[in-house]
Amino acid sequence: MLKRILITGAGGFLGSRLFEYFGSREGYEAIGVTHQELAIEDSLAVKAFIKAIKPDVVLHCAAISNTGRCQQEPELSEQVNVHGTANLARACRETGSRMIFMSSDQIYIEAEAGEPSREGTERRTSSVYGRDKKRAEELMFQYLDDSVALRLTWMYDYPGRGPVESSNLLRSLIQAYKEGRSISFPVHDHRGLTYVWEVVRNMEFALCLPAGIYNFGSKNSLSSFDTAVLFARVLWGGQVPEGLLCQDTKRFSLSPRNLMMNTDKLEAEGIRFCDTAEGIRRCLAEEPIPELQPF
């Protein structure tokens, strides 16, 4: 029997790769939908669609993920990120489908500096996106207690690899280098960055996770600036191109940001990620990378 997997947000950075991956794996039937094909904030449309498809698992990637847009349009964020998730959970309950929700490290945005956050240590946050992801988790578990929430880090892929591109650190570095300009990164910001194909491959194991919330991504104790230095050194053979990187010492200086995540709970279930340093090396090793020359 094929396991039927429905992927929402299949036109997005992660969803498109999950659709590609599961669509090529034996034992799976992958169905991907974009927002144009299924507006998840429409409860009647969601109910009818899930009833017709009857998926075994829903990988819920659809979201308004631009944090700035969520901050400016909180009503839109609530409709899509909160109510859309609840609509899917209610529909899955009726069909007996399992739901795996792509949540976010932004839930930890008010964490104290210094230590990686564990599941259950989150605080109330002023970030609309982080707040709505947390509310979405709560509603999903209210309607569907066997579901799973995966708190993802910022992800990246090499530019031009994969069906959909998105703004990320690696792409920004390469673009700045080619354009002959400098790019700044904050020193008071700490977070993990994860190679997106590690997330995709580990998702197959996540299908069998016990219900609950899991930090799902790479560990990293470096600041965003030091992470950018690391990426640049890997890209350019140990040397950071002169003038490429600048330290931003003002952003987050009054309230240092800590989005680092502890992954002990996930590792206890046998799922492990490379740390951010090893992840970028793996990314660049998986396919031949063209020589980088500035324009």
mmCIF file of C-alpha atoms in Angstrom:
data_model
loop_
_atom_site.group_PDB
_atom_site.id
_atom_site.type_symbol
_atom_site.label_atom_id
_atom_site.label_comp_id
_atom_site.label_asym_id
_atom_site.label_seq_id
_atom_site.Cartn_x
_atom_site.Cartn_y
_atom_site.Cartn_z
ATOM 1 C CA MET A 1 0.000 0.000 0.000
ATOM 2 C CA LEU A 2 1.292 3.423 -0.944
ATOM 3 C CA LYS A 3 1.399 6.010 1.827
ATOM 4 C CA ARG A 4 -0.464 9.044 0.532
ATOM 5 C CA ILE A 5 1.200 12.294 1.615
ATOM 6 C CA LEU A 6 -0.394 15.689 1.103
ATOM 7 C CA ILE A 7 2.027 18.620 1.116
ATOM 8 C CA THR A 8 0.567 22.083 1.602
ATOM 9 C CA GLY A 9 2.653 25.038 0.483
ATOM 10 C CA ALA A 10 4.099 22.932 -2.338
ATOM 11 C CA GLY A 11 5.008 26.111 -4.210
ATOM 12 C CA GLY A 12 7.315 27.224 -1.411
ATOM 13 C CA PHE A 13 10.991 26.694 -0.591
ATOM 14 C CA LEU A 14 10.572 23.638 1.665
ATOM 15 C CA GLY A 15 7.258 22.334 0.345
ATOM 16 C CA SER A 16 8.480 22.138 -3.248
ATOM 17 C CA ARG A 17 11.481 20.062 -2.187
ATOM 18 C CA LEU A 18 9.373 17.760 -0.032
ATOM 19 C CA PHE A 19 7.044 17.211 -2.995
ATOM 20 C CA GLU A 20 10.019 16.423 -5.240
ATOM 21 C CA TYR A 21 11.509 14.045 -2.673
ATOM 22 C CA PHE A 22 8.421 12.039 -1.732
ATOM 23 C CA GLY A 23 7.249 12.033 -5.353
ATOM 24 C CA SER A 24 10.386 10.114 -6.304
ATOM 25 C CA ARG A 25 10.440 7.678 -3.357
ATOM 26 C CA GLU A 26 9.026 4.192 -3.583
ATOM 27 C CA GLY A 27 6.124 3.559 -1.260
ATOM 28 C CA TYR A 28 4.736 7.080 -1.368
ATOM 29 C CA GLU A 29 2.110 8.922 -3.331
ATOM 30 C CA ALA A 30 2.819 12.643 -3.044
ATOM 31 C CA ILE A 31 0.136 15.253 -3.627
ATOM 32 C CA GLY A 32 1.233 18.883 -3.515
ATOM 33 C CA VAL A 33 -1.033 21.911 -3.339
ATOM 34 C CA THR A 34 -0.256 25.616 -3.491
ATOM 35 C CA HIS A 35 -2.290 28.402 -1.913
ATOM 36 C CA GLN A 36 -3.862 29.087 -5.310
ATOM 37 C CA GLU A 37 -5.131 25.516 -5.368
ATOM 38 C CA LEU A 38 -6.199 25.359 -1.722
ATOM 39 C CA ALA A 39 -6.731 28.458 0.420
ATOM 40 C CA ILE A 40 -6.209 26.924 3.845
ATOM 41 C CA GLU A 41 -7.984 29.813 5.576
ATOM 42 C CA ASP A 42 -11.222 28.642 3.882
ATOM 43 C CA SER A 43 -12.492 25.991 6.312
ATOM 44 C CA LEU A 44 -15.141 24.570 3.951
ATOM 45 C CA ALA A 45 -12.657 24.218 1.098
ATOM 46 C CA VAL A 46 -10.144 22.511 3.379
ATOM 47 C CA LYS A 47 -12.727 20.114 4.762
ATOM 48 C CA ALA A 48 -13.934 19.116 1.290
ATOM 49 C CA PHE A 49 -10.411 18.739 -0.077
ATOM 50 C CA ILE A 50 -9.120 16.559 2.769
ATOM 51 C CA LYS A 51 -12.261 14.440 2.635
ATOM 52 C CA ALA A 52 -11.770 13.870 -1.100
ATOM 53 C CA ILE A 53 -8.029 13.145 -0.916
ATOM 54 C CA LYS A 54 -8.005 11.165 2.358
ATOM 55 C CA PRO A 55 -4.248 11.502 2.918
ATOM 56 C CA ASP A 56 -2.419 9.276 5.369
ATOM 57 C CA VAL A 57 -0.232 12.217 6.375
ATOM 58 C CA VAL A 58 -0.420 15.958 5.837
ATOM 59 C CA LEU A 59 2.902 17.805 5.791
ATOM 60 C CA HIS A 60 1.707 21.316 6.505
ATOM 61 C CA CYS A 61 4.205 23.799 5.053
ATOM 62 C CA ALA A 62 1.823 26.517 3.864
ATOM 63 C CA ALA A 63 2.301 29.804 5.716
ATOM 64 C CA ILE A 64 2.861 33.517 5.519
ATOM 65 C CA SER A 65 6.527 33.100 6.461
ATOM 66 C CA ASN A 66 7.791 36.629 5.839
ATOM 67 C CA THR A 67 8.132 37.856 9.420
ATOM 68 C CA GLY A 68 8.090 41.504 8.399
ATOM 69 C CA ARG A 69 4.859 41.070 6.477
ATOM 70 C CA CYS A 70 3.280 39.277 9.436
ATOM 71 C CA GLN A 71 4.257 42.180 11.682
ATOM 72 C CA GLN A 72 2.669 44.659 9.259
ATOM 73 C CA GLU A 73 -0.410 42.545 8.470
ATOM 74 C CA PRO A 74 -1.257 40.647 11.682
ATOM 75 C CA GLU A 75 -4.795 39.863 10.523
ATOM 76 C CA LEU A 76 -3.459 38.071 7.451
ATOM 77 C CA SER A 77 -0.968 36.141 9.573
ATOM 78 C CA GLU A 78 -3.731 35.070 11.921
ATOM 79 C CA GLN A 79 -6.002 33.947 9.101
ATOM 80 C CA VAL A 80 -3.380 31.849 7.316
ATOM 81 C CA ASN A 81 -0.901 30.811 9.990
ATOM 82 C CA VAL A 82 -3.344 30.216 12.839
ATOM 83 C CA HIS A 83 -6.808 29.543 11.421
ATOM 84 C CA GLY A 84 -5.439 27.775 8.338
ATOM 85 C CA THR A 85 -3.585 25.316 10.548
ATOM 86 C CA ALA A 86 -6.664 24.773 12.728
ATOM 87 C CA ASN A 87 -8.792 24.132 9.634
ATOM 88 C CA LEU A 88 -6.412 21.413 8.488
ATOM 89 C CA ALA A 89 -6.307 19.827 11.938
ATOM 90 C CA ARG A 90 -10.096 19.645 12.144
ATOM 91 C CA ALA A 91 -10.309 18.140 8.661
ATOM 92 C CA CYS A 92 -7.575 15.582 9.458
ATOM 93 C CA ARG A 93 -9.445 14.547 12.575
ATOM 94 C CA GLU A 94 -12.454 13.605 10.445
ATOM 95 C CA THR A 95 -10.436 11.522 7.977
ATOM 96 C CA GLY A 96 -8.030 9.986 10.492
ATOM 97 C CA SER A 97 -5.054 11.614 8.770
ATOM 98 C CA ARG A 98 -1.862 12.382 10.662
ATOM 99 C CA MET A 99 -0.611 15.974 10.583
ATOM 100 C CA ILE A 100 2.957 17.227 10.773
ATOM 101 C CA PHE A 101 3.152 20.995 11.124
ATOM 102 C CA MET A 102 6.167 23.065 10.072
ATOM 103 C CA SER A 103 6.548 25.439 12.996
ATOM 104 C CA SER A 104 9.441 27.822 13.653
ATOM 105 C CA ASP A 105 12.388 28.732 15.849
ATOM 106 C CA GLN A 106 10.848 32.221 15.953
ATOM 107 C CA ILE A 107 8.760 30.949 18.868
ATOM 108 C CA TYR A 108 11.941 31.319 20.944
ATOM 109 C CA ILE A 109 12.586 34.930 19.938
ATOM 110 C CA GLU A 110 12.293 36.174 23.544
ATOM 111 C CA ALA A 111 14.673 33.531 24.913
ATOM 112 C CA GLU A 112 17.528 34.673 27.139
ATOM 113 C CA ALA A 113 20.942 34.827 25.520
ATOM 114 C CA GLY A 114 23.442 32.064 26.121
ATOM 115 C CA GLU A 115 21.716 28.671 26.077
ATOM 116 C CA PRO A 116 19.860 26.804 23.302
ATOM 117 C CA SER A 117 16.124 26.616 23.971
ATOM 118 C CA ARG A 118 14.332 23.367 24.763
ATOM 119 C CA GLU A 119 10.756 22.534 23.885
ATOM 120 C CA GLY A 120 8.456 23.885 26.599
ATOM 121 C CA THR A 121 10.670 26.838 27.604
ATOM 122 C CA GLU A 122 9.172 29.384 25.214
ATOM 123 C CA ARG A 123 7.816 32.720 26.456
ATOM 124 C CA ARG A 124 5.206 35.135 25.196
ATOM 125 C CA THR A 125 6.636 37.059 22.271
ATOM 126 C CA SER A 126 5.972 40.384 20.580
ATOM 127 C CA SER A 127 6.782 38.790 17.218
ATOM 128 C CA VAL A 128 3.511 38.263 15.338
ATOM 129 C CA TYR A 129 4.947 35.364 13.359
ATOM 130 C CA GLY A 130 6.375 33.620 16.440
ATOM 131 C CA ARG A 131 3.183 34.203 18.408
ATOM 132 C CA ASP A 132 0.979 32.860 15.617
ATOM 133 C CA LYS A 133 3.115 29.766 15.101
ATOM 134 C CA LYS A 134 2.732 28.995 18.804
ATOM 135 C CA ARG A 135 -1.033 29.540 18.668
ATOM 136 C CA ALA A 136 -1.220 27.306 15.604
ATOM 137 C CA GLU A 137 0.597 24.523 17.476
ATOM 138 C CA GLU A 138 -1.819 24.802 20.386
ATOM 139 C CA LEU A 139 -4.917 24.645 18.187
ATOM 140 C CA MET A 140 -3.565 21.726 16.189
ATOM 141 C CA PHE A 141 -3.003 19.660 19.341
ATOM 142 C CA GLN A 142 -6.426 20.698 20.642
ATOM 143 C CA TYR A 143 -8.108 19.162 17.591
ATOM 144 C CA LEU A 144 -5.593 16.434 16.764
ATOM 145 C CA ASP A 145 -3.651 15.091 19.733
ATOM 146 C CA ASP A 146 -1.570 12.627 17.679
ATOM 147 C CA SER A 147 -0.009 15.391 15.578
ATOM 148 C CA VAL A 148 3.589 16.632 15.437
ATOM 149 C CA ALA A 149 5.016 20.161 15.386
ATOM 150 C CA LEU A 150 8.529 20.618 14.015
ATOM 151 C CA ARG A 151 10.215 23.871 14.969
ATOM 152 C CA LEU A 152 12.434 24.654 11.995
ATOM 153 C CA THR A 153 15.417 26.969 11.723
ATOM 154 C CA TRP A 154 16.222 29.277 8.824
ATOM 155 C CA MET A 155 17.099 27.033 5.864
ATOM 156 C CA TYR A 156 19.310 27.410 2.809
ATOM 157 C CA ASP A 157 20.237 25.733 -0.452
ATOM 158 C CA TYR A 158 22.814 26.541 -3.088
ATOM 159 C CA PRO A 159 21.372 29.109 -5.560
ATOM 160 C CA GLY A 160 19.912 27.457 -8.630
ATOM 161 C CA ARG A 161 19.564 24.064 -6.943
ATOM 162 C CA GLY A 162 16.004 22.983 -6.270
ATOM 163 C CA PRO A 163 12.674 23.992 -7.788
ATOM 164 C CA VAL A 164 12.083 27.196 -5.758
ATOM 165 C CA GLU A 165 14.577 29.719 -4.421
ATOM 166 C CA SER A 166 14.280 31.865 -1.330
ATOM 167 C CA SER A 167 16.266 34.534 0.453
ATOM 168 C CA ASN A 168 18.877 32.942 2.706
ATOM 169 C CA LEU A 169 22.382 33.546 4.007
ATOM 170 C CA LEU A 170 24.204 31.483 1.396
ATOM 171 C CA ARG A 171 22.397 33.079 -1.507
ATOM 172 C CA SER A 172 22.903 36.571 -0.066
ATOM 173 C CA LEU A 173 26.655 35.991 0.312
ATOM 174 C CA ILE A 174 27.084 34.781 -3.258
ATOM 175 C CA GLN A 175 24.941 37.569 -4.682
ATOM 176 C CA ALA A 176 26.843 40.266 -2.774
ATOM 177 C CA TYR A 177 30.170 38.819 -3.941
ATOM 178 C CA LYS A 178 29.093 38.733 -7.578
ATOM 179 C CA GLU A 179 27.838 42.315 -7.359
ATOM 180 C CA GLY A 180 31.055 43.488 -5.728
ATOM 181 C CA ARG A 181 29.425 44.909 -2.612
ATOM 182 C CA SER A 182 29.700 44.332 1.107
ATOM 183 C CA ILE A 183 26.999 42.762 3.266
ATOM 184 C CA SER A 184 26.501 43.117 7.010
ATOM 185 C CA PHE A 185 25.385 40.611 9.631
ATOM 186 C CA PRO A 186 24.553 41.227 13.318
ATOM 187 C CA VAL A 187 26.896 40.137 16.077
ATOM 188 C CA HIS A 188 24.118 40.084 18.705
ATOM 189 C CA ASP A 189 22.074 37.403 16.942
ATOM 190 C CA HIS A 190 22.523 33.650 17.397
ATOM 191 C CA ARG A 191 20.590 30.996 15.511
ATOM 192 C CA GLY A 192 20.953 27.691 13.738
ATOM 193 C CA LEU A 193 20.941 27.479 9.955
ATOM 194 C CA THR A 194 20.031 24.191 8.304
ATOM 195 C CA TYR A 195 20.742 22.758 4.862
ATOM 196 C CA VAL A 196 17.240 22.272 3.495
ATOM 197 C CA TRP A 197 17.913 18.804 2.059
ATOM 198 C CA GLU A 198 18.766 17.564 5.548
ATOM 199 C CA VAL A 199 15.298 18.682 6.623
ATOM 200 C CA VAL A 200 13.754 16.961 3.608
ATOM 201 C CA ARG A 201 15.528 13.642 4.161
ATOM 202 C CA ASN A 202 14.880 13.618 7.881
ATOM 203 C CA MET A 203 11.197 14.278 7.227
ATOM 204 C CA GLU A 204 10.790 10.640 6.205
ATOM 205 C CA PHE A 205 11.844 9.608 9.721
ATOM 206 C CA ALA A 206 9.668 12.336 11.242
ATOM 207 C CA LEU A 207 6.593 10.613 9.833
ATOM 208 C CA CYS A 208 6.898 8.086 12.674
ATOM 209 C CA LEU A 209 7.688 10.447 15.540
ATOM 210 C CA PRO A 210 5.558 10.202 18.674
ATOM 211 C CA ALA A 211 3.106 13.068 18.997
ATOM 212 C CA GLY A 212 4.575 16.291 20.316
ATOM 213 C CA ILE A 213 6.814 19.263 19.627
ATOM 214 C CA TYR A 214 10.387 18.860 18.379
ATOM 215 C CA ASN A 215 13.212 21.268 17.617
ATOM 216 C CA PHE A 216 14.102 20.189 14.088
ATOM 217 C CA GLY A 217 17.324 21.526 12.606
ATOM 218 C CA SER A 218 21.016 22.247 13.020
ATOM 219 C CA LYS A 219 22.732 23.352 16.182
ATOM 220 C CA ASN A 220 24.864 26.478 16.049
ATOM 221 C CA SER A 221 26.459 28.609 18.759
ATOM 222 C CA LEU A 222 27.969 31.224 16.437
ATOM 223 C CA SER A 223 26.625 34.731 15.932
ATOM 224 C CA SER A 224 25.081 35.528 12.551
ATOM 225 C CA PHE A 225 28.222 37.446 11.608
ATOM 226 C CA ASP A 226 30.523 34.577 12.592
ATOM 227 C CA THR A 227 28.261 32.138 10.750
ATOM 228 C CA ALA A 228 28.577 34.290 7.627
ATOM 229 C CA VAL A 229 32.376 34.240 8.052
ATOM 230 C CA LEU A 230 32.243 30.445 8.321
ATOM 231 C CA PHE A 231 30.122 30.119 5.173
ATOM 232 C CA ALA A 232 32.418 32.494 3.262
ATOM 233 C CA ARG A 233 35.516 30.551 4.257
ATOM 234 C CA VAL A 234 33.985 27.298 3.076
ATOM 235 C CA LEU A 235 32.867 28.919 -0.195
ATOM 236 C CA TRP A 236 36.193 30.574 -0.984
ATOM 237 C CA GLY A 237 38.674 27.993 0.215
ATOM 238 C CA GLY A 238 39.469 29.376 3.644
ATOM 239 C CA GLN A 239 39.746 33.062 2.770
ATOM 240 C CA VAL A 240 36.959 35.620 3.142
ATOM 241 C CA PRO A 241 36.984 37.928 0.111
ATOM 242 C CA GLU A 242 38.255 41.357 1.124
ATOM 243 C CA GLY A 243 35.480 43.838 1.890
ATOM 244 C CA LEU A 244 32.678 41.304 1.604
ATOM 245 C CA LEU A 245 31.548 41.109 5.256
ATOM 246 C CA CYS A 246 30.805 43.846 7.778
ATOM 247 C CA GLN A 247 29.813 43.564 11.432
ATOM 248 C CA ASP A 248 26.454 45.062 12.404
ATOM 249 C CA THR A 249 26.974 45.966 16.065
ATOM 250 C CA LYS A 250 23.741 47.934 16.500
ATOM 251 C CA ARG A 251 21.009 45.488 15.522
ATOM 252 C CA PHE A 252 19.765 43.524 18.554
ATOM 253 C CA SER A 253 22.382 45.273 20.766
ATOM 254 C CA LEU A 254 19.786 46.351 23.351
ATOM 255 C CA SER A 255 18.164 42.934 23.404
ATOM 256 C CA PRO A 256 20.392 40.205 21.942
ATOM 257 C CA ARG A 257 18.442 37.637 19.956
ATOM 258 C CA ASN A 258 18.820 33.949 20.705
ATOM 259 C CA LEU A 259 17.091 31.456 18.422
ATOM 260 C CA MET A 260 19.458 28.564 19.157
ATOM 261 C CA MET A 261 17.671 25.266 19.731
ATOM 262 C CA ASN A 262 18.489 22.223 21.830
ATOM 263 C CA THR A 263 17.778 19.025 19.855
ATOM 264 C CA ASP A 264 18.176 16.401 22.591
ATOM 265 C CA LYS A 265 14.510 15.397 22.402
ATOM 266 C CA LEU A 266 14.728 14.775 18.663
ATOM 267 C CA GLU A 267 18.011 12.893 18.956
ATOM 268 C CA ALA A 268 16.464 10.606 21.571
ATOM 269 C CA GLU A 269 14.123 9.474 18.772
ATOM 270 C CA GLY A 270 17.079 8.684 16.502
ATOM 271 C CA ILE A 271 16.945 11.776 14.259
ATOM 272 C CA ARG A 272 20.122 13.835 14.030
ATOM 273 C CA PHE A 273 21.220 16.866 12.055
ATOM 274 C CA CYS A 274 24.706 18.055 11.225
ATOM 275 C CA ASP A 275 25.611 21.229 13.054
ATOM 276 C CA THR A 276 25.548 24.397 10.953
ATOM 277 C CA ALA A 277 29.285 24.232 10.217
ATOM 278 C CA GLU A 278 29.132 20.678 8.872
ATOM 279 C CA GLY A 279 25.853 21.375 7.072
ATOM 280 C CA ILE A 280 27.366 24.010 4.773
ATOM 281 C CA ARG A 281 30.244 21.678 3.928
ATOM 282 C CA ARG A 282 27.774 18.926 3.088
ATOM 283 C CA CYS A 283 25.719 21.313 0.949
ATOM 284 C CA LEU A 284 28.718 22.298 -1.144
ATOM 285 C CA ALA A 285 29.976 18.712 -1.424
ATOM 286 C CA GLU A 286 26.752 17.224 -2.790
ATOM 287 C CA GLU A 287 27.062 18.780 -6.243
ATOM 288 C CA PRO A 288 29.920 20.394 -8.170
ATOM 289 C CA ILE A 289 29.822 24.135 -7.479
ATOM 290 C CA PRO A 290 30.781 26.496 -10.319
ATOM 291 C CA GLU A 291 33.797 28.716 -9.690
ATOM 292 C CA LEU A 292 32.671 31.942 -8.099
ATOM 293 C CA GLN A 293 33.867 35.033 -9.912
ATOM 294 C CA PRO A 294 32.681 38.594 -9.241
ATOM 295 C CA PHE A 295 31.069 40.440 -12.123
#
